Short mmCIF file of C-alpha atoms in Angstrom, two decimals:
data_model
loop_
_atom_site.label_atom_id
_atom_site.label_comp_id
_atom_site.label_asym_id
_atom_site.label_seq_id
_atom_site.Cartn_x
_atom_site.Cartn_y
_atom_site.Cartn_z
CA MET N 1389 -102.14 -61.12 -65.97
CA ASP N 1390 -105.28 -63.17 -65.47
CA PRO N 1391 -106.46 -62.79 -61.82
CA VAL N 1392 -108.37 -66.05 -62.15
CA LEU N 1393 -105.04 -67.88 -62.41
CA ASN N 1394 -103.48 -66.09 -59.42
CA PRO N 1395 -101.92 -68.94 -57.42
CA PHE N 1396 -101.57 -67.13 -54.10
CA ALA N 1397 -103.96 -67.62 -51.20
CA PRO N 1398 -103.73 -65.18 -48.29
CA GLY N 1399 -106.24 -66.24 -45.66
CA ALA N 1400 -106.66 -67.63 -42.16
CA GLY N 1401 -105.14 -71.09 -42.36
CA THR N 1402 -105.52 -71.26 -46.14
CA PRO N 1403 -102.93 -73.69 -47.57
CA PRO N 1404 -100.33 -71.89 -49.70
CA PRO N 1405 -99.63 -73.16 -53.22
CA GLU N 1406 -96.11 -74.08 -52.07
CA LEU N 1407 -95.52 -75.12 -48.45
CA ALA N 1408 -91.85 -74.18 -48.52
CA GLY N 1409 -89.24 -74.63 -45.81
CA ARG N 1410 -91.18 -76.93 -43.47
CA ASP N 1411 -90.20 -80.40 -44.72
CA GLU N 1412 -87.87 -81.19 -41.82
CA LEU N 1413 -90.57 -80.48 -39.24
CA LEU N 1414 -93.26 -82.41 -41.11
CA ASN N 1415 -90.96 -85.41 -41.53
CA ALA N 1416 -90.10 -85.41 -37.82
CA VAL N 1417 -93.78 -85.34 -36.84
CA ALA N 1418 -94.59 -88.10 -39.34
CA VAL N 1419 -91.92 -90.29 -37.72
CA ALA N 1420 -93.30 -89.57 -34.23
CA LEU N 1421 -96.84 -90.50 -35.34
CA GLU N 1422 -95.72 -93.77 -36.87
CA ARG N 1423 -93.71 -94.64 -33.77
CA MET N 1424 -96.78 -93.94 -31.67
CA ARG N 1425 -98.93 -96.21 -33.84
CA ARG N 1426 -96.39 -99.01 -33.41
CA GLY N 1427 -96.37 -98.64 -29.64
CA LEU N 1428 -92.91 -97.09 -29.52
CA PRO N 1429 -92.05 -94.05 -27.38
CA ALA N 1430 -92.71 -90.71 -29.05
CA LYS N 1431 -93.22 -87.20 -27.74
CA SER N 1432 -96.21 -84.98 -28.39
CA VAL N 1433 -95.43 -81.82 -30.39
CA LEU N 1434 -96.28 -78.21 -29.64
CA MET N 1435 -95.52 -75.75 -32.43
CA VAL N 1436 -95.05 -72.22 -31.09
CA GLY N 1437 -94.65 -69.01 -33.03
CA LEU N 1438 -96.00 -65.57 -33.82
CA ARG N 1439 -99.09 -64.89 -35.93
CA GLY N 1440 -98.62 -65.35 -39.64
CA VAL N 1441 -95.92 -68.03 -39.55
CA GLY N 1442 -98.22 -70.78 -40.81
CA LYS N 1443 -98.88 -72.83 -37.66
CA THR N 1444 -102.50 -73.55 -38.64
CA VAL N 1445 -101.48 -74.64 -42.13
CA LEU N 1446 -98.89 -76.99 -40.64
CA LEU N 1447 -101.41 -78.40 -38.18
CA ASP N 1448 -103.83 -79.19 -41.00
CA ARG N 1449 -101.05 -80.78 -43.03
CA ILE N 1450 -100.10 -82.97 -40.06
CA ARG N 1451 -103.72 -84.05 -39.69
CA GLU N 1452 -103.70 -85.08 -43.36
CA ILE N 1453 -100.48 -87.06 -42.80
CA ALA N 1454 -102.02 -88.79 -39.78
CA GLU N 1455 -105.22 -89.72 -41.59
CA ALA N 1456 -103.30 -90.95 -44.63
CA GLY N 1457 -101.45 -93.28 -42.25
CA GLY N 1458 -104.69 -94.74 -40.90
CA LEU N 1459 -104.67 -92.77 -37.63
CA HIS N 1460 -107.67 -91.04 -36.06
CA ALA N 1461 -106.94 -87.31 -36.06
CA LEU N 1462 -109.16 -84.74 -34.35
CA ARG N 1463 -109.01 -81.09 -35.46
CA ILE N 1464 -109.87 -78.66 -32.67
CA GLU N 1465 -109.51 -74.89 -32.36
CA ALA N 1466 -109.42 -73.51 -28.82
CA PRO N 1467 -111.40 -70.26 -28.81
CA GLU N 1468 -111.32 -67.85 -25.90
CA GLY N 1469 -113.88 -68.62 -23.23
CA ARG N 1470 -114.63 -72.25 -24.10
CA SER N 1471 -113.62 -75.10 -21.84
CA LEU N 1472 -111.28 -77.91 -22.84
CA PRO N 1473 -113.86 -80.63 -22.00
CA ALA N 1474 -116.43 -78.92 -24.25
CA MET N 1475 -113.93 -78.89 -27.13
CA LEU N 1476 -112.78 -82.47 -26.66
CA ALA N 1477 -116.04 -84.32 -25.98
CA PRO N 1478 -117.75 -84.03 -29.41
CA GLN N 1479 -114.53 -84.81 -31.28
CA LEU N 1480 -113.78 -87.82 -29.09
CA ARG N 1481 -117.29 -89.12 -29.76
CA VAL N 1482 -116.65 -89.03 -33.51
CA ALA N 1483 -113.32 -90.83 -33.14
CA LEU N 1484 -114.82 -93.51 -30.92
CA LEU N 1485 -117.73 -94.12 -33.29
CA ARG N 1486 -115.17 -94.71 -36.03
CA LEU N 1487 -113.16 -97.04 -33.81
CA SER N 1488 -116.34 -98.95 -32.90
CA MET N 1489 -116.61 -99.99 -36.56
CA HIS N 1490 -113.31 -101.87 -36.23
CA GLU N 1491 -114.12 -105.47 -35.33
CA GLN N 1492 -111.23 -105.94 -32.90
CA ALA N 1493 -111.75 -102.61 -31.16
CA LYS N 1494 -115.54 -102.32 -31.00
CA ASP N 1495 -115.91 -103.52 -27.39
CA LEU N 1496 -113.20 -101.21 -26.08
CA ALA N 1497 -114.59 -98.34 -28.15
CA ALA N 1498 -118.04 -98.94 -26.65
CA ARG N 1499 -116.52 -98.87 -23.17
CA ALA N 1500 -114.76 -95.61 -23.96
CA LEU N 1501 -118.07 -94.16 -25.21
CA ARG N 1502 -119.66 -95.11 -21.89
CA GLY N 1503 -116.74 -93.37 -20.20
CA LEU N 1504 -117.36 -90.30 -22.36
CA ALA N 1505 -121.01 -90.27 -21.30
CA GLY N 1506 -120.02 -90.33 -17.64
CA PHE N 1507 -117.29 -87.74 -18.24
CA ALA N 1508 -119.72 -85.27 -19.81
CA LYS N 1509 -122.43 -85.85 -17.21
CA ALA N 1510 -120.09 -85.48 -14.22
CA LEU N 1511 -118.32 -82.36 -15.51
CA LYS N 1512 -121.45 -80.61 -16.80
CA VAL N 1513 -121.91 -79.14 -13.32
CA LYS N 1514 -118.58 -77.30 -13.51
CA PHE N 1515 -118.24 -76.80 -17.26
CA HIS N 1516 -121.68 -75.79 -18.44
CA ASP N 1517 -120.70 -75.64 -22.11
CA ILE N 1518 -120.26 -79.42 -22.54
CA GLU N 1519 -122.68 -80.73 -25.17
CA VAL N 1520 -122.29 -84.27 -26.48
CA GLY N 1521 -124.79 -86.96 -27.37
CA VAL N 1522 -123.88 -90.54 -26.42
CA ASP N 1523 -126.49 -93.29 -26.81
CA LEU N 1524 -124.85 -95.54 -24.21
CA ASP N 1525 -125.35 -95.32 -20.46
CA PRO N 1526 -122.32 -94.29 -18.39
CA GLU N 1527 -120.18 -97.00 -16.80
CA PRO N 1528 -120.12 -96.32 -13.05
CA GLY N 1529 -116.64 -95.39 -11.88
CA LEU N 1530 -115.22 -94.69 -15.32
CA ALA N 1531 -114.24 -91.04 -15.81
CA ASP N 1532 -117.23 -89.84 -13.78
CA ASN N 1533 -115.75 -88.40 -10.57
CA GLY N 1534 -116.31 -84.79 -11.60
CA ASP N 1535 -112.59 -83.98 -11.28
CA LEU N 1536 -111.16 -82.99 -14.67
CA GLU N 1537 -107.59 -84.13 -14.07
CA HIS N 1538 -108.65 -87.57 -12.85
CA ASP N 1539 -111.48 -88.08 -15.33
CA LEU N 1540 -109.60 -86.96 -18.44
CA GLN N 1541 -106.79 -89.34 -17.58
CA ALA N 1542 -109.24 -92.25 -17.26
CA LEU N 1543 -111.03 -91.27 -20.47
CA PHE N 1544 -107.80 -91.01 -22.48
CA GLU N 1545 -106.72 -94.41 -21.19
CA ALA N 1546 -109.99 -95.92 -22.38
CA VAL N 1547 -109.75 -94.22 -25.77
CA GLY N 1548 -106.08 -95.18 -26.11
CA ALA N 1549 -106.85 -98.83 -25.38
CA ALA N 1550 -109.44 -98.86 -28.18
CA ALA N 1551 -107.07 -97.18 -30.64
CA GLN N 1552 -104.29 -99.62 -29.70
CA LYS N 1553 -106.56 -102.60 -30.30
CA ALA N 1554 -107.39 -101.21 -33.73
CA GLY N 1555 -103.70 -100.86 -34.58
CA SER N 1556 -104.15 -97.11 -34.82
CA ALA N 1557 -103.59 -94.00 -32.72
CA LEU N 1558 -105.53 -90.95 -31.60
CA VAL N 1559 -103.95 -87.66 -32.73
CA LEU N 1560 -105.28 -84.50 -31.06
CA CYS N 1561 -104.59 -81.54 -33.36
CA ILE N 1562 -105.38 -78.46 -31.24
CA ASP N 1563 -104.86 -74.93 -32.52
CA GLU N 1564 -104.66 -71.71 -30.42
CA LEU N 1565 -103.74 -73.79 -27.39
CA GLN N 1566 -102.63 -70.69 -25.46
CA TYR N 1567 -106.30 -69.87 -24.81
CA VAL N 1568 -106.82 -73.00 -22.68
CA PRO N 1569 -106.65 -72.07 -18.95
CA GLU N 1570 -103.60 -73.42 -17.17
CA GLU N 1571 -105.54 -75.69 -14.79
CA GLN N 1572 -107.14 -77.34 -17.82
CA LEU N 1573 -103.77 -77.57 -19.56
CA ALA N 1574 -102.52 -79.35 -16.43
CA ALA N 1575 -105.27 -81.96 -16.79
CA LEU N 1576 -104.44 -82.46 -20.48
CA ILE N 1577 -100.73 -82.87 -19.72
CA THR N 1578 -101.46 -85.37 -16.94
CA ALA N 1579 -103.67 -87.45 -19.22
CA LEU N 1580 -101.07 -87.49 -22.00
CA HIS N 1581 -98.34 -88.36 -19.50
CA ARG N 1582 -100.32 -91.34 -18.23
CA CYS N 1583 -100.90 -92.57 -21.79
CA ALA N 1584 -97.18 -92.25 -22.48
CA GLN N 1585 -96.37 -94.26 -19.35
CA ARG N 1586 -98.75 -97.03 -20.46
CA ARG N 1587 -97.58 -96.89 -24.09
CA LEU N 1588 -101.09 -96.05 -25.23
CA PRO N 1589 -101.27 -94.36 -28.65
CA VAL N 1590 -102.67 -90.94 -27.75
CA VAL N 1591 -100.62 -87.95 -28.92
CA LEU N 1592 -101.09 -84.19 -29.02
CA VAL N 1593 -99.94 -82.03 -31.90
CA GLY N 1594 -100.70 -78.49 -30.78
CA ALA N 1595 -100.04 -74.97 -31.97
CA GLY N 1596 -99.98 -71.70 -30.10
CA LEU N 1597 -98.34 -68.36 -29.51
CA PRO N 1598 -94.88 -68.22 -27.89
CA GLN N 1599 -96.30 -67.76 -24.37
CA LEU N 1600 -97.55 -71.35 -24.58
CA ARG N 1601 -94.12 -72.60 -23.49
CA GLY N 1602 -94.39 -70.81 -20.17
CA GLN N 1603 -98.02 -71.80 -19.70
CA MET N 1604 -97.21 -75.48 -20.14
CA GLY N 1605 -94.29 -75.27 -17.72
CA ARG N 1606 -96.40 -73.56 -15.08
CA ALA N 1607 -99.20 -76.09 -15.56
CA LYS N 1608 -96.88 -79.08 -15.03
CA SER N 1609 -93.17 -78.87 -14.31
CA TYR N 1610 -92.42 -82.02 -16.33
CA ALA N 1611 -94.15 -80.72 -19.48
CA GLU N 1612 -90.86 -79.89 -21.23
CA ARG N 1613 -89.87 -83.58 -21.02
CA LEU N 1614 -93.19 -84.73 -22.46
CA PHE N 1615 -93.23 -82.44 -25.51
CA ASP N 1616 -91.06 -81.35 -28.39
CA LEU N 1617 -91.57 -77.59 -28.77
CA PRO N 1618 -90.29 -76.48 -32.18
CA SER N 1619 -90.25 -72.74 -32.83
CA ILE N 1620 -92.00 -71.81 -36.05
CA GLY N 1621 -90.56 -68.58 -37.39
CA PRO N 1622 -90.01 -66.77 -40.68
CA LEU N 1623 -88.80 -68.84 -43.60
CA THR N 1624 -85.19 -68.91 -44.68
CA ASP N 1625 -84.33 -66.60 -47.54
CA GLU N 1626 -84.27 -69.42 -50.08
CA ALA N 1627 -87.52 -70.97 -48.82
CA ALA N 1628 -89.25 -67.57 -48.96
CA ARG N 1629 -88.12 -67.10 -52.55
CA GLN N 1630 -89.31 -70.61 -53.41
CA ALA N 1631 -92.73 -69.84 -51.86
CA ILE N 1632 -93.13 -67.05 -54.42
CA ARG N 1633 -91.12 -68.26 -57.39
CA LYS N 1634 -92.43 -71.82 -57.71
CA PRO N 1635 -96.19 -71.01 -57.82
CA VAL N 1636 -95.50 -68.23 -60.32
CA ASN N 1637 -93.34 -70.46 -62.51
CA ASN N 1638 -95.95 -73.23 -62.38
CA GLN N 1639 -98.31 -70.82 -64.14
CA GLY N 1640 -95.73 -70.14 -66.86
CA VAL N 1641 -94.83 -66.73 -65.43
CA ALA N 1642 -91.38 -65.42 -64.44
CA ILE N 1643 -90.42 -63.03 -61.66
CA ASP N 1644 -87.27 -60.88 -61.53
CA GLU N 1645 -84.77 -61.41 -58.72
CA ALA N 1646 -85.05 -57.69 -57.89
CA ALA N 1647 -88.79 -58.15 -57.44
CA LEU N 1648 -88.18 -61.09 -55.12
CA ASP N 1649 -85.67 -59.00 -53.15
CA LEU N 1650 -88.30 -56.35 -52.53
CA ILE N 1651 -90.93 -58.90 -51.50
CA ILE N 1652 -88.48 -60.41 -49.00
CA GLU N 1653 -87.71 -56.94 -47.64
CA HIS N 1654 -91.38 -56.02 -47.12
CA THR N 1655 -92.58 -59.38 -45.76
CA GLN N 1656 -89.54 -60.22 -43.61
CA ARG N 1657 -90.11 -63.79 -44.90
CA TYR N 1658 -93.32 -64.39 -42.90
CA PRO N 1659 -95.49 -66.90 -44.80
CA TYR N 1660 -98.80 -65.03 -44.51
CA PHE N 1661 -97.29 -61.79 -45.77
CA LEU N 1662 -95.57 -63.63 -48.62
CA GLN N 1663 -98.99 -64.81 -49.79
CA GLU N 1664 -100.41 -61.28 -49.58
CA TRP N 1665 -97.51 -59.73 -51.52
CA GLY N 1666 -97.54 -62.56 -54.03
CA LYS N 1667 -101.24 -62.07 -54.71
CA GLN N 1668 -101.00 -58.32 -55.12
CA ALA N 1669 -97.85 -58.50 -57.26
CA TRP N 1670 -99.55 -60.97 -59.61
CA ASP N 1671 -102.68 -58.82 -59.92
CA THR N 1672 -100.64 -55.65 -60.45
CA ALA N 1673 -98.30 -56.99 -63.14
CA ALA N 1674 -99.51 -56.49 -66.70
CA ALA N 1675 -97.39 -59.31 -68.12
CA SER N 1676 -94.52 -61.69 -67.37
CA PRO N 1677 -92.01 -61.19 -65.87
CA ILE N 1678 -93.17 -59.62 -62.60
CA THR N 1679 -90.78 -56.71 -62.00
CA ARG N 1680 -89.56 -54.68 -59.05
CA ALA N 1681 -91.77 -51.81 -60.24
CA ASP N 1682 -94.78 -54.16 -60.11
CA VAL N 1683 -93.92 -55.11 -56.53
CA GLN N 1684 -93.48 -51.44 -55.55
CA ALA N 1685 -96.97 -50.66 -56.82
CA ALA N 1686 -98.39 -53.85 -55.28
CA SER N 1687 -96.86 -53.08 -51.86
CA ARG N 1688 -99.17 -50.12 -51.32
CA ILE N 1689 -102.18 -52.34 -52.04
CA ALA N 1690 -100.84 -55.17 -49.86
CA ILE N 1691 -100.32 -52.88 -46.87
CA ALA N 1692 -103.82 -51.42 -47.27
CA ALA N 1693 -105.30 -54.95 -47.47
CA LEU N 1694 -103.46 -56.01 -44.30
CA ASP N 1695 -104.55 -52.84 -42.49
CA GLU N 1696 -108.20 -53.58 -43.24
CA SER N 1697 -108.11 -57.29 -42.41
CA PHE N 1698 -105.18 -59.04 -40.75
CA PHE N 1699 -104.22 -56.09 -38.54
CA ARG N 1700 -107.57 -54.34 -38.12
CA VAL N 1701 -109.49 -57.31 -36.71
CA ARG N 1702 -106.95 -57.52 -33.89
CA PHE N 1703 -106.87 -53.76 -33.28
CA ASP N 1704 -110.66 -53.60 -32.98
CA ARG N 1705 -110.60 -56.05 -30.05
CA LEU N 1706 -108.60 -53.64 -27.91
CA THR N 1707 -109.84 -51.18 -25.30
CA PRO N 1708 -108.65 -47.55 -25.55
CA THR N 1709 -106.12 -48.18 -22.77
CA GLU N 1710 -104.81 -51.29 -24.51
CA LYS N 1711 -104.48 -49.37 -27.78
CA ARG N 1712 -102.41 -46.69 -26.06
CA TYR N 1713 -100.16 -49.35 -24.52
CA MET N 1714 -99.54 -50.96 -27.90
CA ARG N 1715 -99.01 -47.57 -29.53
CA ALA N 1716 -96.38 -46.85 -26.89
CA MET N 1717 -94.69 -50.12 -27.82
CA ALA N 1718 -94.81 -49.14 -31.48
CA ALA N 1719 -93.14 -45.82 -30.71
CA LEU N 1720 -90.12 -47.81 -29.56
CA GLY N 1721 -89.96 -49.95 -32.73
CA PRO N 1722 -90.58 -53.63 -33.55
CA GLY N 1723 -89.42 -54.84 -30.12
CA PRO N 1724 -89.30 -56.62 -27.83
CA HIS N 1725 -89.12 -53.78 -25.30
CA ARG N 1726 -88.60 -53.43 -21.57
CA SER N 1727 -91.87 -52.92 -19.72
CA GLY N 1728 -90.37 -49.91 -17.97
CA ASP N 1729 -89.57 -48.24 -21.31
CA ILE N 1730 -93.17 -48.72 -22.45
CA ALA N 1731 -94.47 -47.20 -19.22
CA ASP N 1732 -92.10 -44.25 -19.69
CA GLN N 1733 -93.65 -43.58 -23.09
CA LEU N 1734 -97.01 -43.28 -21.35
CA GLY N 1735 -95.72 -41.23 -18.43
CA ARG N 1736 -96.84 -43.94 -16.00
CA LYS N 1737 -95.25 -46.16 -13.38
CA VAL N 1738 -94.51 -49.63 -14.67
CA THR N 1739 -96.53 -51.25 -11.86
CA SER N 1740 -99.65 -49.32 -12.84
CA MET N 1741 -99.49 -50.79 -16.36
CA GLY N 1742 -99.35 -54.41 -15.16
CA PRO N 1743 -103.10 -55.11 -15.51
CA THR N 1744 -103.18 -53.73 -19.05
CA ARG N 1745 -100.15 -55.77 -20.02
CA ASN N 1746 -101.73 -58.93 -18.57
CA GLN N 1747 -104.96 -58.30 -20.48
CA LEU N 1748 -103.05 -57.95 -23.74
CA ILE N 1749 -101.17 -61.18 -23.06
CA ALA N 1750 -104.48 -62.95 -22.35
CA LYS N 1751 -105.87 -61.65 -25.66
CA GLY N 1752 -102.84 -63.02 -27.48
CA MET N 1753 -101.66 -59.58 -28.63
CA ILE N 1754 -98.31 -59.48 -26.82
CA TRP N 1755 -96.00 -61.92 -25.06
CA SER N 1756 -93.00 -61.87 -22.76
CA PRO N 1757 -89.89 -63.43 -24.34
CA ASN N 1758 -87.96 -62.76 -21.12
CA HIS N 1759 -88.82 -61.44 -17.67
CA GLY N 1760 -89.70 -57.76 -17.99
CA ASP N 1761 -89.69 -57.81 -21.80
CA THR N 1762 -92.73 -57.35 -24.00
CA GLY N 1763 -93.07 -58.15 -27.70
CA PHE N 1764 -95.80 -58.11 -30.33
CA THR N 1765 -97.30 -61.49 -31.28
CA VAL N 1766 -98.18 -60.07 -34.71
CA PRO N 1767 -95.21 -59.27 -36.99
CA LEU N 1768 -95.13 -55.74 -38.47
CA PHE N 1769 -97.80 -54.62 -35.98
CA ASP N 1770 -95.65 -51.73 -34.79
CA ALA N 1771 -95.80 -50.10 -38.22
CA PHE N 1772 -99.56 -50.63 -38.37
CA MET N 1773 -100.03 -48.97 -34.97
CA ARG N 1774 -98.08 -45.94 -36.15
CA ARG N 1775 -100.25 -45.74 -39.27
CA ILE N 1776 -103.57 -46.07 -37.50
CA MET N 1777 -102.65 -43.84 -34.53
CA PRO N 1778 -100.34 -41.22 -36.09
CA GLY N 1779 -98.90 -38.15 -34.42
CA GLU N 1780 -98.67 -37.67 -30.66
CA GLY N 1781 -102.33 -37.37 -29.66
CA TRP N 1782 -102.41 -40.95 -28.43
CA ARG N 1783 -100.25 -39.99 -25.43
CA GLU N 1784 -103.17 -38.10 -23.91
CA GLU N 1785 -105.65 -39.96 -21.72
#
């Protein structure tokens, strides 16, 4: 079949041709955003899930929904090693410049811009990575104390007042939120809490790995009451089939049910893997319909493609000790596993492996679903580790 017409799109945050199985979540968020715009109570949303479940795609779709509804949505990715103020400041400047063009909100937007200038200047001493250009002079006493928790609260209040006057709302769409240090998360939660108390239209729609739940709770004990935290997991069986079948059918091509069965088996219904298998099955098939034999041949190519991209980029970030730890996990299966069982695989005491485990959690490679348990954040990573570190040589230091 013509590869030019291949509908599937495996990639980092690339929208799939069919966003299947997520309508209920998207509708719930759309309702929350509209309630926020109208000044009615609504919770912020934090989507948590493993790699490859489509959190980034959902976040981008929510931003589109917000902007279509006349809201001001900021799209931010939280990389490792960058401060929250540095990520927020440039995006807030853009939103405030847009709000300043609204006749009713221009004065409040200008005040918020002055607050942003003071915020950046005061916190530059502590967070050296803040870079934002504001043409207005700071307003003394507005978000300029040099204390992040206090200043971010004051800044969000000023921004929220401008958005409210414009009949709009500010929607912070932040991806990879688990990389934000907990003390900075605490400041963000406090600022959002204050806006909620004052009915100011500032809302967070975030996405992160499963450990984000615990991080938010440790940052502020009341976080669970401020946020809805939907778990984003594999698709249902029917939604997974729809994610493959509908794009194929839209191109005038059929796919056998046996072929779909095999795709579901290999991908375990994870959206990213569905896209990879769909792409390779399309390119492998000579003609319609796509058969189980086509999928069998395509599976070898799909696994090789994942090994060289999706899996490999994460593996290459690991130290030799971290690789051994994850290979020990893989020896036990998909997981999650008891930390003591992993240490036993390495012939070490569980306490001696604590620093390595913590480093892997910080890198977003593993997480702890329960006390003493350890799981992969990347689905199917156990099989990859066995492929890339075969045999028993990895047990040796």
